[in-house]
């Protein structure tokens, strides 16, 4: 069988020996996410046909209105992981607190926790723009056999053993890493199978796209304003192209394929940034670094931040390595000139 025709299931089996410590659980977690993604994909594609798009009448912990599909995706991923008895804990962006998972024999012998944003970019559903699921897997640090605690979830990103995203777009893809590069799999909807379509995905060292919500320009820190002006200036290989979808998965997926930088900085409206360290930034940073890119809070490596709370927010700069380095240089220069 040629490499490009390999299924996700075959790929997982062939590569499970590369998972440190794992005796099959990590492979089963990826398989569970694959199954849940297919279920959510079906509902996402039906969203324009049925009344599942409107707000659910609740707000998540971030104070954002939950779309009905957010709630549905959250339940599907949580139940799929719980039913297979392969994780000891789950934390979701949609839930206030983490979930402790017991085995059917009331044991706590599973070794992994999953953190996730079940439907990122859900405000774009009703305008038919791509949305996604983001997930992150850690090995627990509390003793096996005991219930999980908050410290199992408040781990720095460098401890991740797997991370990935699902993009529900013109085609549906799963992109993930276990620390051995990044691979993308595209769903063939006719037979419900994911096939390896993007092996060994890589960011180009340089890029020509910058992705930021320039409508918030007046609220940005000076270093970001200076970097935007740099991107727009007619010098060398610039100006760069501005591309911003407003769906994190879509923006980073495009930039990984095309080459570019994604920025969601602090602002006077969001002094800590808007994106969540545990559910969005750490998993994306792991993927970006494994694809040869760089992920930063503007001054240092995202994955080295020690989280203090489940729903912590941070500024986020990620993408082509040299572009992020240049943005960091502008941030540092502006800070020194204060």
mmCIF file of N, CA and C in Angstrom, residues 234-326:
data_model
loop_
_atom_site.group_PDB
_atom_site.id
_atom_site.type_symbol
_atom_site.label_atom_id
_atom_site.label_comp_id
_atom_site.label_asym_id
_atom_site.label_seq_id
_atom_site.Cartn_x
_atom_site.Cartn_y
_atom_site.Cartn_z
ATOM 1 N N UNK A 234 6.684 48.369 2.364
ATOM 2 C CA UNK A 234 7.159 47.904 1.061
ATOM 3 C C UNK A 234 8.679 47.854 1.063
ATOM 4 N N UNK A 235 9.209 46.790 1.635
ATOM 5 C CA UNK A 235 10.653 46.569 1.696
ATOM 6 C C UNK A 235 10.917 45.081 1.551
ATOM 7 N N UNK A 236 12.064 44.734 0.963
ATOM 8 C CA UNK A 236 12.479 43.335 0.814
ATOM 9 C C UNK A 236 11.335 42.511 0.210
ATOM 10 N N UNK A 237 10.878 41.471 0.920
ATOM 11 C CA UNK A 237 9.804 40.628 0.373
ATOM 12 C C UNK A 237 8.433 41.033 0.899
ATOM 13 N N UNK A 238 8.337 42.211 1.460
ATOM 14 C CA UNK A 238 7.069 42.707 1.990
ATOM 15 C C UNK A 238 6.460 43.735 1.037
ATOM 16 N N UNK A 239 5.176 44.075 1.191
ATOM 17 C CA UNK A 239 4.299 43.759 2.322
ATOM 18 C C UNK A 239 3.806 42.321 2.304
ATOM 19 N N UNK A 240 3.510 41.823 3.515
ATOM 20 C CA UNK A 240 2.914 40.505 3.653
ATOM 21 C C UNK A 240 1.409 40.587 3.386
ATOM 22 N N UNK A 241 0.813 39.438 3.220
ATOM 23 C CA UNK A 241 -0.627 39.348 3.010
ATOM 24 C C UNK A 241 -1.333 39.173 4.352
ATOM 25 N N UNK A 242 -2.399 39.922 4.566
ATOM 26 C CA UNK A 242 -3.199 39.786 5.786
ATOM 27 C C UNK A 242 -4.323 38.789 5.546
ATOM 28 N N UNK A 243 -4.372 37.744 6.375
ATOM 29 C CA UNK A 243 -5.424 36.728 6.288
ATOM 30 C C UNK A 243 -5.868 36.376 7.702
ATOM 31 N N UNK A 244 -7.115 36.680 8.040
ATOM 32 C CA UNK A 244 -7.622 36.382 9.380
ATOM 33 C C UNK A 244 -9.049 35.885 9.286
ATOM 34 N N UNK A 245 -9.243 34.627 9.667
ATOM 35 C CA UNK A 245 -10.561 34.002 9.618
ATOM 36 C C UNK A 245 -11.317 34.215 10.926
ATOM 37 N N UNK A 246 -10.593 34.213 12.034
ATOM 38 C CA UNK A 246 -11.238 34.318 13.335
ATOM 39 C C UNK A 246 -11.626 32.975 13.915
ATOM 40 N N UNK A 247 -11.102 31.917 13.299
ATOM 41 C CA UNK A 247 -11.256 30.554 13.804
ATOM 42 C C UNK A 247 -9.838 30.018 13.966
ATOM 43 N N UNK A 248 -9.404 29.836 15.208
ATOM 44 C CA UNK A 248 -7.999 29.522 15.507
ATOM 45 C C UNK A 248 -7.488 28.332 14.708
ATOM 46 N N UNK A 249 -8.250 27.246 14.696
ATOM 47 C CA UNK A 249 -7.828 26.042 13.972
ATOM 48 C C UNK A 249 -7.621 26.357 12.494
ATOM 49 N N UNK A 250 -8.563 27.075 11.894
ATOM 50 C CA UNK A 250 -8.477 27.389 10.468
ATOM 51 C C UNK A 250 -7.286 28.285 10.156
ATOM 52 N N UNK A 251 -7.080 29.304 10.982
ATOM 53 C CA UNK A 251 -5.975 30.234 10.736
ATOM 54 C C UNK A 251 -4.619 29.541 10.841
ATOM 55 N N UNK A 252 -4.435 28.714 11.872
ATOM 56 C CA UNK A 252 -3.140 28.054 12.046
ATOM 57 C C UNK A 252 -2.947 26.960 11.000
ATOM 58 N N UNK A 253 -4.023 26.252 10.661
ATOM 59 C CA UNK A 253 -3.928 25.216 9.634
ATOM 60 C C UNK A 253 -3.484 25.824 8.297
ATOM 61 N N UNK A 254 -4.102 26.934 7.919
ATOM 62 C CA UNK A 254 -3.704 27.598 6.672
ATOM 63 C C UNK A 254 -2.248 28.042 6.733
ATOM 64 N N UNK A 255 -1.836 28.656 7.841
ATOM 65 C CA UNK A 255 -0.475 29.170 7.938
ATOM 66 C C UNK A 255 0.568 28.058 7.939
ATOM 67 N N UNK A 256 0.209 26.883 8.486
ATOM 68 C CA UNK A 256 1.150 25.762 8.449
ATOM 69 C C UNK A 256 1.362 25.301 7.008
ATOM 70 N N UNK A 257 0.326 25.335 6.217
ATOM 71 C CA UNK A 257 0.428 24.895 4.824
ATOM 72 C C UNK A 257 1.035 25.983 3.939
ATOM 73 N N UNK A 258 0.677 27.249 4.195
ATOM 74 C CA UNK A 258 1.108 28.347 3.325
ATOM 75 C C UNK A 258 2.339 29.096 3.834
ATOM 76 N N UNK A 259 2.569 29.062 5.155
ATOM 77 C CA UNK A 259 3.651 29.838 5.759
ATOM 78 C C UNK A 259 3.140 31.164 6.275
ATOM 79 N N UNK A 260 3.233 31.391 7.587
ATOM 80 C CA UNK A 260 2.728 32.641 8.146
ATOM 81 C C UNK A 260 2.788 32.658 9.659
ATOM 82 N N UNK A 261 2.302 33.746 10.224
ATOM 83 C CA UNK A 261 2.282 33.927 11.677
ATOM 84 C C UNK A 261 0.862 34.251 12.117
ATOM 85 N N UNK A 262 0.477 33.687 13.254
ATOM 86 C CA UNK A 262 -0.814 33.975 13.876
ATOM 87 C C UNK A 262 -0.536 34.700 15.188
ATOM 88 N N UNK A 263 -1.269 35.789 15.424
ATOM 89 C CA UNK A 263 -1.064 36.563 16.652
ATOM 90 C C UNK A 263 -2.408 36.878 17.300
ATOM 91 N N UNK A 264 -2.533 36.545 18.583
ATOM 92 C CA UNK A 264 -3.644 37.054 19.389
ATOM 93 C C UNK A 264 -3.020 37.628 20.658
ATOM 94 N N UNK A 265 -2.714 38.936 20.637
ATOM 95 C CA UNK A 265 -1.942 39.526 21.739
ATOM 96 C C UNK A 265 -2.818 39.953 22.904
ATOM 97 N N UNK A 266 -2.171 40.467 23.913
ATOM 98 C CA UNK A 266 -2.900 41.181 24.956
ATOM 99 C C UNK A 266 -3.446 42.462 24.329
ATOM 100 N N UNK A 267 -4.414 43.068 24.978
ATOM 101 C CA UNK A 267 -4.929 44.351 24.516
ATOM 102 C C UNK A 267 -5.540 45.059 25.703
ATOM 103 N N UNK A 268 -5.889 46.311 25.498
ATOM 104 C CA UNK A 268 -6.522 47.042 26.598
ATOM 105 C C UNK A 268 -7.887 46.444 26.920
ATOM 106 N N UNK A 269 -8.476 45.723 25.943
ATOM 107 C CA UNK A 269 -9.763 45.051 26.173
ATOM 108 C C UNK A 269 -9.578 43.671 26.802
ATOM 109 N N UNK A 270 -8.443 43.023 26.519
ATOM 110 C CA UNK A 270 -8.155 41.688 27.064
ATOM 111 C C UNK A 270 -6.715 41.695 27.585
ATOM 112 N N UNK A 271 -6.515 42.243 28.788
ATOM 113 C CA UNK A 271 -5.151 42.480 29.285
ATOM 114 C C UNK A 271 -4.319 41.218 29.479
ATOM 115 N N UNK A 272 -4.958 40.045 29.555
ATOM 116 C CA UNK A 272 -4.200 38.793 29.660
ATOM 117 C C UNK A 272 -4.211 38.018 28.345
ATOM 118 N N UNK A 273 -4.805 38.605 27.309
ATOM 119 C CA UNK A 273 -5.034 37.864 26.078
ATOM 120 C C UNK A 273 -6.397 37.196 26.147
ATOM 121 N N UNK A 274 -6.779 36.546 25.067
ATOM 122 C CA UNK A 274 -8.090 35.910 25.023
ATOM 123 C C UNK A 274 -8.006 34.388 24.977
ATOM 124 N N UNK A 275 -6.990 33.857 24.334
ATOM 125 C CA UNK A 275 -6.903 32.409 24.136
ATOM 126 C C UNK A 275 -6.503 31.691 25.420
ATOM 127 N N UNK A 276 -6.976 30.450 25.563
ATOM 128 C CA UNK A 276 -6.743 29.677 26.784
ATOM 129 C C UNK A 276 -5.456 28.877 26.650
ATOM 130 N N UNK A 277 -4.617 28.985 27.647
ATOM 131 C CA UNK A 277 -3.327 28.292 27.638
ATOM 132 C C UNK A 277 -3.488 26.791 27.497
ATOM 133 N N UNK A 278 -4.385 26.195 28.303
ATOM 134 C CA UNK A 278 -4.461 24.734 28.369
ATOM 135 C C UNK A 278 -5.228 24.116 27.207
ATOM 136 N N UNK A 279 -6.248 24.802 26.712
ATOM 137 C CA UNK A 279 -7.134 24.184 25.717
ATOM 138 C C UNK A 279 -6.802 24.575 24.281
ATOM 139 N N UNK A 280 -6.119 25.697 24.106
ATOM 140 C CA UNK A 280 -5.826 26.184 22.766
ATOM 141 C C UNK A 280 -4.328 26.362 22.527
ATOM 142 N N UNK A 281 -3.671 27.138 23.377
ATOM 143 C CA UNK A 281 -2.287 27.536 23.091
ATOM 144 C C UNK A 281 -1.286 26.393 23.244
ATOM 145 N N UNK A 282 -1.354 25.635 24.350
ATOM 146 C CA UNK A 282 -0.394 24.533 24.524
ATOM 147 C C UNK A 282 -0.496 23.472 23.432
ATOM 148 N N UNK A 283 -1.703 22.956 23.136
ATOM 149 C CA UNK A 283 -1.751 21.953 22.070
ATOM 150 C C UNK A 283 -1.307 22.496 20.716
ATOM 151 N N UNK A 284 -1.713 23.721 20.388
ATOM 152 C CA UNK A 284 -1.284 24.300 19.122
ATOM 153 C C UNK A 284 0.229 24.543 19.114
ATOM 154 N N UNK A 285 0.777 24.949 20.255
ATOM 155 C CA UNK A 285 2.221 25.172 20.335
ATOM 156 C C UNK A 285 2.998 23.872 20.104
ATOM 157 N N UNK A 286 2.511 22.773 20.667
ATOM 158 C CA UNK A 286 3.156 21.467 20.481
ATOM 159 C C UNK A 286 3.162 21.092 18.995
ATOM 160 N N UNK A 287 2.013 21.280 18.360
ATOM 161 C CA UNK A 287 1.909 20.969 16.926
ATOM 162 C C UNK A 287 2.836 21.873 16.112
ATOM 163 N N UNK A 288 2.789 23.175 16.403
ATOM 164 C CA UNK A 288 3.594 24.142 15.658
ATOM 165 C C UNK A 288 5.086 23.825 15.794
ATOM 166 N N UNK A 289 5.540 23.550 17.015
ATOM 167 C CA UNK A 289 6.959 23.238 17.219
ATOM 168 C C UNK A 289 7.351 21.938 16.523
ATOM 169 N N UNK A 290 6.479 20.946 16.581
ATOM 170 C CA UNK A 290 6.768 19.676 15.915
ATOM 171 C C UNK A 290 6.802 19.831 14.390
ATOM 172 N N UNK A 291 6.171 20.898 13.895
ATOM 173 C CA UNK A 291 6.181 21.174 12.456
ATOM 174 C C UNK A 291 7.272 22.182 12.088
ATOM 175 N N UNK A 292 8.200 22.423 13.015
ATOM 176 C CA UNK A 292 9.335 23.290 12.724
ATOM 177 C C UNK A 292 9.084 24.767 12.932
ATOM 178 N N UNK A 293 7.938 25.108 13.525
ATOM 179 C CA UNK A 293 7.623 26.501 13.791
ATOM 180 C C UNK A 293 7.971 26.904 15.213
ATOM 181 N N UNK A 294 7.429 28.024 15.637
ATOM 182 C CA UNK A 294 7.739 28.577 16.957
ATOM 183 C C UNK A 294 6.458 29.102 17.572
ATOM 184 N N UNK A 295 6.306 28.934 18.894
ATOM 185 C CA UNK A 295 5.113 29.401 19.606
ATOM 186 C C UNK A 295 5.541 30.137 20.868
ATOM 187 N N UNK A 296 5.005 31.330 21.052
ATOM 188 C CA UNK A 296 5.503 32.245 22.074
ATOM 189 C C UNK A 296 4.358 33.051 22.669
ATOM 190 N N UNK A 297 4.605 33.639 23.838
ATOM 191 C CA UNK A 297 3.649 34.603 24.390
ATOM 192 C C UNK A 297 4.083 36.031 24.048
ATOM 193 N N UNK A 298 5.048 36.131 23.144
ATOM 194 C CA UNK A 298 5.606 37.428 22.754
ATOM 195 C C UNK A 298 6.985 37.649 23.307
ATOM 196 N N UNK A 299 7.301 36.904 24.373
ATOM 197 C CA UNK A 299 8.603 37.051 25.019
ATOM 198 C C UNK A 299 9.287 35.721 25.312
ATOM 199 N N UNK A 300 8.525 34.657 25.453
ATOM 200 C CA UNK A 300 9.099 33.362 25.793
ATOM 201 C C UNK A 300 8.238 32.227 25.286
ATOM 202 N N UNK A 301 8.755 31.019 25.433
ATOM 203 C CA UNK A 301 8.112 29.822 24.896
ATOM 204 C C UNK A 301 6.810 29.509 25.635
ATOM 205 N N UNK A 302 5.730 29.374 24.881
ATOM 206 C CA UNK A 302 4.411 29.074 25.453
ATOM 207 C C UNK A 302 4.459 27.802 26.302
ATOM 208 N N UNK A 303 5.108 26.754 25.802
ATOM 209 C CA UNK A 303 5.032 25.446 26.456
ATOM 210 C C UNK A 303 5.835 25.365 27.748
ATOM 211 N N UNK A 304 6.556 26.429 28.094
ATOM 212 C CA UNK A 304 7.284 26.432 29.366
ATOM 213 C C UNK A 304 6.543 27.186 30.460
ATOM 214 N N UNK A 305 5.384 27.764 30.128
ATOM 215 C CA UNK A 305 4.587 28.478 31.135
ATOM 216 C C UNK A 305 3.994 27.471 32.118
ATOM 217 N N UNK A 306 4.143 27.738 33.408
ATOM 218 C CA UNK A 306 3.534 26.883 34.439
ATOM 219 C C UNK A 306 2.109 27.377 34.696
ATOM 220 N N UNK A 307 1.084 26.606 34.298
ATOM 221 C CA UNK A 307 -0.306 27.074 34.462
ATOM 222 C C UNK A 307 -0.681 27.219 35.935
ATOM 223 N N UNK A 308 -1.509 28.200 36.211
ATOM 224 C CA UNK A 308 -1.965 28.429 37.582
ATOM 225 C C UNK A 308 -3.444 28.110 37.764
ATOM 226 N N UNK A 309 -4.205 28.100 36.654
ATOM 227 C CA UNK A 309 -5.627 27.795 36.744
ATOM 228 C C UNK A 309 -6.096 27.165 35.444
ATOM 229 N N UNK A 310 -7.234 26.461 35.513
ATOM 230 C CA UNK A 310 -7.721 25.696 34.363
ATOM 231 C C UNK A 310 -8.033 26.565 33.153
ATOM 232 N N UNK A 311 -8.563 27.768 33.399
ATOM 233 C CA UNK A 311 -9.027 28.592 32.280
ATOM 234 C C UNK A 311 -8.154 29.832 32.093
ATOM 235 N N UNK A 312 -6.879 29.664 32.360
ATOM 236 C CA UNK A 312 -5.914 30.758 32.229
ATOM 237 C C UNK A 312 -5.801 31.213 30.771
ATOM 238 N N UNK A 313 -5.684 32.523 30.599
ATOM 239 C CA UNK A 313 -5.521 33.095 29.258
ATOM 240 C C UNK A 313 -4.110 33.641 29.089
ATOM 241 N N UNK A 314 -3.613 33.585 27.854
ATOM 242 C CA UNK A 314 -2.281 34.110 27.560
ATOM 243 C C UNK A 314 -2.280 34.730 26.154
ATOM 244 N N UNK A 315 -1.366 35.674 25.907
ATOM 245 C CA UNK A 315 -1.168 36.131 24.526
ATOM 246 C C UNK A 315 -0.499 35.022 23.724
ATOM 247 N N UNK A 316 -0.701 35.009 22.413
ATOM 248 C CA UNK A 316 -0.239 33.880 21.602
ATOM 249 C C UNK A 316 0.319 34.364 20.264
ATOM 250 N N UNK A 317 1.572 34.000 20.013
ATOM 251 C CA UNK A 317 2.250 34.263 18.747
ATOM 252 C C UNK A 317 2.759 32.914 18.247
ATOM 253 N N UNK A 318 2.346 32.477 17.059
ATOM 254 C CA UNK A 318 2.850 31.190 16.595
ATOM 255 C C UNK A 318 2.876 31.136 15.072
ATOM 256 N N UNK A 319 3.765 30.285 14.558
ATOM 257 C CA UNK A 319 3.834 30.107 13.116
ATOM 258 C C UNK A 319 5.242 29.906 12.627
ATOM 259 N N UNK A 320 5.520 30.388 11.424
ATOM 260 C CA UNK A 320 6.836 30.241 10.814
ATOM 261 C C UNK A 320 7.905 30.820 11.738
ATOM 262 N N UNK A 321 8.972 30.067 11.939
ATOM 263 C CA UNK A 321 9.952 30.356 12.993
ATOM 264 C C UNK A 321 10.498 31.780 12.918
ATOM 265 N N UNK A 322 10.978 32.181 11.742
ATOM 266 C CA UNK A 322 11.617 33.495 11.625
ATOM 267 C C UNK A 322 10.622 34.634 11.805
ATOM 268 N N UNK A 323 9.376 34.423 11.431
ATOM 269 C CA UNK A 323 8.362 35.463 11.615
ATOM 270 C C UNK A 323 8.067 35.682 13.094
ATOM 271 N N UNK A 324 7.983 34.593 13.857
ATOM 272 C CA UNK A 324 7.738 34.722 15.299
ATOM 273 C C UNK A 324 8.941 35.360 15.982
ATOM 274 N N UNK A 325 10.145 34.982 15.557
ATOM 275 C CA UNK A 325 11.357 35.596 16.120
ATOM 276 C C UNK A 325 11.342 37.106 15.893
ATOM 277 N N UNK A 326 10.964 37.521 14.693
ATOM 278 C CA UNK A 326 10.930 38.951 14.379
ATOM 279 C C UNK A 326 9.882 39.667 15.235
#
